[in-house]
Coordinates of N, CA and C in Angstrom, one line a residue:
X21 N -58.2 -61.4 13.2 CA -56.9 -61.2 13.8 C -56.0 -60.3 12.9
X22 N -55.0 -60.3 13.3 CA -54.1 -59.3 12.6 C -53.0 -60.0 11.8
X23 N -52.7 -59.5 11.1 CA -51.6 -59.6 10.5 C -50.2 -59.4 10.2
X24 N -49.4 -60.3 9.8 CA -48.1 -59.5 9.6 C -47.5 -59.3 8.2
X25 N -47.6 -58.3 7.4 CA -46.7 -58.5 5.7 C -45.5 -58.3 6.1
X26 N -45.0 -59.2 5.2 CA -43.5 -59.1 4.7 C -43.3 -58.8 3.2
X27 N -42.7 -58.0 2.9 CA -42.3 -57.2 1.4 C -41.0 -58.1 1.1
X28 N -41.2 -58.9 -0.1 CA -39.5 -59.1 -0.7 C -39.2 -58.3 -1.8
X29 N -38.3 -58.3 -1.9 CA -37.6 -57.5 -3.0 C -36.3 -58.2 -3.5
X30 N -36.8 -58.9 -4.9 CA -35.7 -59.5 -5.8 C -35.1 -58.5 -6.3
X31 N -33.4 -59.4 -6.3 CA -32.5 -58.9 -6.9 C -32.0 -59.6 -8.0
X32 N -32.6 -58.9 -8.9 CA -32.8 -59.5 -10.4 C -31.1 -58.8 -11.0
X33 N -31.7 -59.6 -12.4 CA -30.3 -59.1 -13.0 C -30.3 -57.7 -13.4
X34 N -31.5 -56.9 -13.1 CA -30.9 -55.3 -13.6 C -31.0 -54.7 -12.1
X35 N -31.2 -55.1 -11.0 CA -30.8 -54.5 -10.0 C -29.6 -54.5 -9.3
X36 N -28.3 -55.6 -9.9 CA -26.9 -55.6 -9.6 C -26.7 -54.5 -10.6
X37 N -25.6 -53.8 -10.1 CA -24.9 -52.7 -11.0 C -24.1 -53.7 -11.8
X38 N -23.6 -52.8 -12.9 CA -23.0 -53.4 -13.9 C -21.4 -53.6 -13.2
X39 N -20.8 -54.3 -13.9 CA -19.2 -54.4 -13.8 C -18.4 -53.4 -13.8
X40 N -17.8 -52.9 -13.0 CA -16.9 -51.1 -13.3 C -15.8 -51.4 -14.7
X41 N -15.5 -50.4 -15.1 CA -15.2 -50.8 -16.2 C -13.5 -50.7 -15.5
X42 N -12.8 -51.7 -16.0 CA -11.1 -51.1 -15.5 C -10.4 -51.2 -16.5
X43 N -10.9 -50.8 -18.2 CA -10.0 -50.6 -18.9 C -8.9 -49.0 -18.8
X44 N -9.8 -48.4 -18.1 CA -9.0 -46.9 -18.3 C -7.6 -47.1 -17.7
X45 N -6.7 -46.4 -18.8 CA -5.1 -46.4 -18.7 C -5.1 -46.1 -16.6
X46 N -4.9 -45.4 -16.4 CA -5.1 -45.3 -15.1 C -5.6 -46.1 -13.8
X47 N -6.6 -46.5 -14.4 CA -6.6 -47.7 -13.2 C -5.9 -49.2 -13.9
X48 N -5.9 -49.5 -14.8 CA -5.0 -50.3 -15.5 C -3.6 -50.3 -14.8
X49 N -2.9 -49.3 -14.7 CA -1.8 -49.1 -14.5 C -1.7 -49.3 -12.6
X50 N -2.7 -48.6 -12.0 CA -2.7 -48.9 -10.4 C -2.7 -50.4 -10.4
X51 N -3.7 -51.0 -11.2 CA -3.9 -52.4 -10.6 C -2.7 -53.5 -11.0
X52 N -2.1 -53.3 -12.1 CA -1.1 -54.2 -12.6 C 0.4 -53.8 -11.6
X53 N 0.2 -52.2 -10.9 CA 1.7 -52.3 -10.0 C 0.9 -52.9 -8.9
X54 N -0.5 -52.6 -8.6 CA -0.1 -53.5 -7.3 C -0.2 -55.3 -7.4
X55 N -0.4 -56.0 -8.9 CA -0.1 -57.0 -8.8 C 1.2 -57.5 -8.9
X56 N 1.9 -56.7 -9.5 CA 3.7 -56.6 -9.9 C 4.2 -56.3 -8.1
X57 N 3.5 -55.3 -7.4 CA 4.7 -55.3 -6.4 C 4.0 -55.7 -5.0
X58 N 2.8 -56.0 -4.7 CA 2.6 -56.2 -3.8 C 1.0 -57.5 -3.3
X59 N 1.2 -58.2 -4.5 CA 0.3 -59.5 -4.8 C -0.2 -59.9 -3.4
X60 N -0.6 -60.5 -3.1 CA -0.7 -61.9 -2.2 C -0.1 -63.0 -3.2
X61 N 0.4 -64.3 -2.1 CA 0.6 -65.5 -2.4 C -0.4 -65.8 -3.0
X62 N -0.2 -66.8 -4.5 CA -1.4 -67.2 -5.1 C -1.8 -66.3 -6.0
X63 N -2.1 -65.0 -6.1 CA -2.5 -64.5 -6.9 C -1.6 -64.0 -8.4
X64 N -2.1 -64.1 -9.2 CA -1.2 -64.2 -10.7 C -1.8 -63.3 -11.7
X65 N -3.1 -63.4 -11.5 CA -3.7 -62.0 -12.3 C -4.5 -60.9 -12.0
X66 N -4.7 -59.8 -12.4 CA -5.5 -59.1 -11.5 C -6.9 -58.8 -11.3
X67 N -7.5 -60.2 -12.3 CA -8.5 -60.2 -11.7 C -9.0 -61.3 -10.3
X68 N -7.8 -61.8 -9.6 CA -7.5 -62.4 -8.5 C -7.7 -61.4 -7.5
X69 N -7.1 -60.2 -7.9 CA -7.5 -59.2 -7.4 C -8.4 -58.5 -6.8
X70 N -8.9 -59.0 -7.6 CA -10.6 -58.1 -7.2 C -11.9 -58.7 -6.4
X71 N -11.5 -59.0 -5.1 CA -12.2 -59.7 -4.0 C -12.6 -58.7 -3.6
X72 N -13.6 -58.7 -2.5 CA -13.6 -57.6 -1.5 C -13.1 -57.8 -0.6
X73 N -12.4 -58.7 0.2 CA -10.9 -58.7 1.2 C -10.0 -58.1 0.5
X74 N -9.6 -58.4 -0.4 CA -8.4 -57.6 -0.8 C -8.4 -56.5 -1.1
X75 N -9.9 -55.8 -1.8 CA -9.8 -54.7 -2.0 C -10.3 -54.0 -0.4
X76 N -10.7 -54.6 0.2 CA -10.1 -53.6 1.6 C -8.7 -53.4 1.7
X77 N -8.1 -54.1 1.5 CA -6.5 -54.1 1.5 C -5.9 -53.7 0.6
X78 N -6.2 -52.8 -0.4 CA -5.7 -52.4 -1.3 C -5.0 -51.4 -1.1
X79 N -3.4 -51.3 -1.6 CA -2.4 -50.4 -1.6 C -3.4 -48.6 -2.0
X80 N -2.5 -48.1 -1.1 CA -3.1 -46.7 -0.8 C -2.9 -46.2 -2.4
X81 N -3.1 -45.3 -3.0 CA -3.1 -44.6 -4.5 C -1.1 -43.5 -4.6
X82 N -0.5 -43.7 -5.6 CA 0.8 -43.4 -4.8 C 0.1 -41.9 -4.8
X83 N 0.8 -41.2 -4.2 CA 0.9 -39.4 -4.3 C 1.5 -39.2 -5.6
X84 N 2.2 -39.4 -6.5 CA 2.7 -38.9 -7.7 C 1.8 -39.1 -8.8
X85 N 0.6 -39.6 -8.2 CA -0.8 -39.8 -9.4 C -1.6 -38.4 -9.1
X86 N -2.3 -37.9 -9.8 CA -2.7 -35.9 -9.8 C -3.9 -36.6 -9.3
X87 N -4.4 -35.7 -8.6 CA -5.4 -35.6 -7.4 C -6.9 -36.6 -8.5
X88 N -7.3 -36.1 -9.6 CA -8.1 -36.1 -10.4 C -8.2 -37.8 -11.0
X89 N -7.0 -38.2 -11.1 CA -7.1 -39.8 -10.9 C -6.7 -40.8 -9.7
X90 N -6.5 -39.8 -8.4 CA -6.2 -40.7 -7.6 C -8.0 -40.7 -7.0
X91 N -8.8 -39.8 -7.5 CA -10.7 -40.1 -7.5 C -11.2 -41.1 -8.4
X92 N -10.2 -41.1 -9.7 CA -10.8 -41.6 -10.4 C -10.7 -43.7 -9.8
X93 N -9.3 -43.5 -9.1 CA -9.2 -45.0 -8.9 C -9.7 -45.5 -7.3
X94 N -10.1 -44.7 -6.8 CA -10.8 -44.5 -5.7 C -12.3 -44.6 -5.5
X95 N -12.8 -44.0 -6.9 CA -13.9 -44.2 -7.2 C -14.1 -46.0 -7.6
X96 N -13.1 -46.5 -9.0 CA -13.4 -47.4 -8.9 C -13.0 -48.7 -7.9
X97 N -12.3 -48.8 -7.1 CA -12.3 -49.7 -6.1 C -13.5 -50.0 -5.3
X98 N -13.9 -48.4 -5.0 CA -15.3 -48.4 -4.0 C -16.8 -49.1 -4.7
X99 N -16.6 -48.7 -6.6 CA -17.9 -49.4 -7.1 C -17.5 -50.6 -7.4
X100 N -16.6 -51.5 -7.4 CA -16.4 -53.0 -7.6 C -16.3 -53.3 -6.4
X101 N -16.2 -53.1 -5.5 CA -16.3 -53.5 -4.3 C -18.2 -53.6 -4.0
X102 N -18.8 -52.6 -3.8 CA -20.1 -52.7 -4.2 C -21.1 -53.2 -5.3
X103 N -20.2 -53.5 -6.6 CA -20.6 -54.4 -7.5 C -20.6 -56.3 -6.7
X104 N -19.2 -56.2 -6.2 CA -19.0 -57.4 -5.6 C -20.2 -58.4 -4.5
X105 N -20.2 -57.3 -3.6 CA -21.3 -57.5 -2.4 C -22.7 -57.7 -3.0
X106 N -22.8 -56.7 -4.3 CA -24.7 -57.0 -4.9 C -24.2 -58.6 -5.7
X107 N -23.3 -58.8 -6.2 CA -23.4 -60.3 -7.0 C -23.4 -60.9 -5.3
X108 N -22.9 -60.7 -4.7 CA -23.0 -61.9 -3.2 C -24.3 -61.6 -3.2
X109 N -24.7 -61.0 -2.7 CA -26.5 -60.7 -2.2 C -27.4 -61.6 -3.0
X110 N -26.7 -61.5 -4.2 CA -27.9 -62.3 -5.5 C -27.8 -63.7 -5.4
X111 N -26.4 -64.0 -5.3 CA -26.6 -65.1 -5.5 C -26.5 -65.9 -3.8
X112 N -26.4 -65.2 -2.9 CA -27.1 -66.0 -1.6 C -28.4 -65.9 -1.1
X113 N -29.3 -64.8 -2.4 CA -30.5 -64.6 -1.8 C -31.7 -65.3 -3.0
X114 N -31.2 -65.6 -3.6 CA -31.8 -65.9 -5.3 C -32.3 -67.6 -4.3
X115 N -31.6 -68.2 -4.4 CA -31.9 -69.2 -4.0 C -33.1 -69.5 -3.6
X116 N -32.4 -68.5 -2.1 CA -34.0 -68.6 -0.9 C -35.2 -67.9 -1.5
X117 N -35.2 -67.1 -2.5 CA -36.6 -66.1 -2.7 C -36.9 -67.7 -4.0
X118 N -36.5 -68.1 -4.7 CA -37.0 -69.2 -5.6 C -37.5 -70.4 -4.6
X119 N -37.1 -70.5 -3.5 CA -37.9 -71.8 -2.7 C -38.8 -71.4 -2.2
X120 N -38.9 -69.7 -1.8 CA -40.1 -69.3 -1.3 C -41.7 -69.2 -2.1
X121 N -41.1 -69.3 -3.5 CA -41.8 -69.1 -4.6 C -41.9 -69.8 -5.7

């Protein structure tokens, strides 16, 4: 008879990306005004912040930031936002591939 394969592919600890880094003065500074001016209820630090709901909802970059860091904080939103979703993956898929195995 025939067969059917199925391929899994773990997501181990070097296939999440690492943590974006948000020490740089510049995104430091975006993320503390928008915890200073425009928070959600509840939230008190910025690393409260850093959901992926909220960072869909994250205040636009102002215009008085030069083109060259409003990439650079754009850039990082988009990779912790995608760091975020690979730690979800892992740890809702880790589980199931360890009972499977």
């Amino acid at each position: 008879g025939q067969g059917v394969w199925l391929r899994l592919t773990r997501l181990g600890p070097n296939s999440v990306e690492q943590k974006p880094d948000m020490e740089h003065p510049v995104v430091e500074r975006y993320l503390h005004g928008w915890l200073k001016e425009c928070a959600p209820k509840g939230v008190t630090c910025v690393q409260d912040l850093l959901t992926i709901h909220r960072l869909d909802r994250a205040p636009s970059v102002p215009s008085t930031v030069s083109a060259r860091n409003q990439r650079l904080i754009r850039s990082f939103l988009q990779r912790y936002k995608r760091y975020l979703r690979m730690k979800l993956y892992q740890k809702t898929l880790e589980p199931l591939y360890n009972r499977l195995f």
